[in-house]
């Protein structure tokens, strides 16, 4: 009898030990650069039934998803979506920021070389990012058997989502007219990428990013990765990170309204429909988990707003910088202590302050007090002191989360709603982004596919909640600097 019980117990332990966690074959992250949340509905009647409408019809939409940091820009957005954290912790403080007191591009890496071209467009890597991503922890959870790839026209939109341990990331080299990578990932492009580039090569110098072509080219490359790397065909979950860059480039040029913006979203809708069909066919309709979101939104064009009696104006950054430098020189005897302004952050020359024997905190306080007297700003403050500034709580939270010590600026200014440092001219057609306001920080978030039931919620959700939600669904640890929480209406509806 004891022998029978022991045998049964060992069989139970063995079955538990070898039971596999249920996971999808593939996770797809789809980021639409500069997609405002309301684009889901502004163009709704024009969308196809099998594209974005299908995602809303079959998926689960988090209608109140917000970015919880400033500035709301591309590099930070892509990093925050996939790491589940903010600039203060993942280190990507902007598209450009200070590294060792030197102005640097977010993905620049002098230790690597271009692969697929002879110019510097491929001298990029994720090394400046301090936190792991969904893909990184997925690979750790499967003993690095899972395969993770990133693709976009923009380098930062391919590199940062894929993470520190991705199998590869591919981005477009405008000068070469094809996709490239870097020696961070490989020594040469796989033959299938070389073949793809030969078939899809464009004239060197042609800016595909500002064309609807850029949308289609990105999806074509995503499908090529899917096919040639056989993603979703193995025994473990793979991941594909796709970002659409042309929506941002066209929005910057032509704004949030008009023919050009309409046409790029119709192209996006067509290409999403085709890509979903590919996933259905190759992976299986219920075998992939897909989420669609955006890295940031955009403000409406100032001329359009002014024509309808909306309060708008431009911020003359050069004038503010010059006036502040004059004030600081008169007070401290050192010229040009303000080196630059970037996305409402002002940077001080730390080296010059140190060489002059000045206290950085004293200079910051003096500069902040000067800026506070300027009536064009709602608030001006020392970023090191954001927590004790009399700021509205949503702005305070975003300022604290967005401040990365030694990488971010020293001072921040909050402009009136709708005000930006744009070229405010009668013929200006474009838009921009970067502020704390809902037009820049309210983003779409739709989950679809494996274990997702249809529905929607207006429960407040943050961008940093995306990564822990995906990880919770996969039963893997969240990224190492994650501060978000799993979105229960999604997780609990499995």
mmCIF file of C-alpha atoms in Angstrom, residues 76 95 127 202 212 265 301 456 462:
data_model
loop_
_atom_site.group_PDB
_atom_site.id
_atom_site.type_symbol
_atom_site.label_atom_id
_atom_site.label_comp_id
_atom_site.label_asym_id
_atom_site.label_seq_id
_atom_site.Cartn_x
_atom_site.Cartn_y
_atom_site.Cartn_z
ATOM 1 C CA UNK A 76 11.310 57.983 -23.792
ATOM 2 C CA UNK A 95 15.773 61.798 -27.796
ATOM 3 C CA UNK A 127 23.553 50.588 -24.132
ATOM 4 C CA UNK A 202 15.064 53.159 -52.417
ATOM 5 C CA UNK A 212 3.072 56.635 -46.412
ATOM 6 C CA UNK A 265 -3.917 56.712 -41.042
ATOM 7 C CA UNK A 301 -1.722 73.357 -35.026
ATOM 8 C CA UNK A 456 -13.134 48.470 -22.674
ATOM 9 C CA UNK A 462 -0.496 54.506 -17.137
#
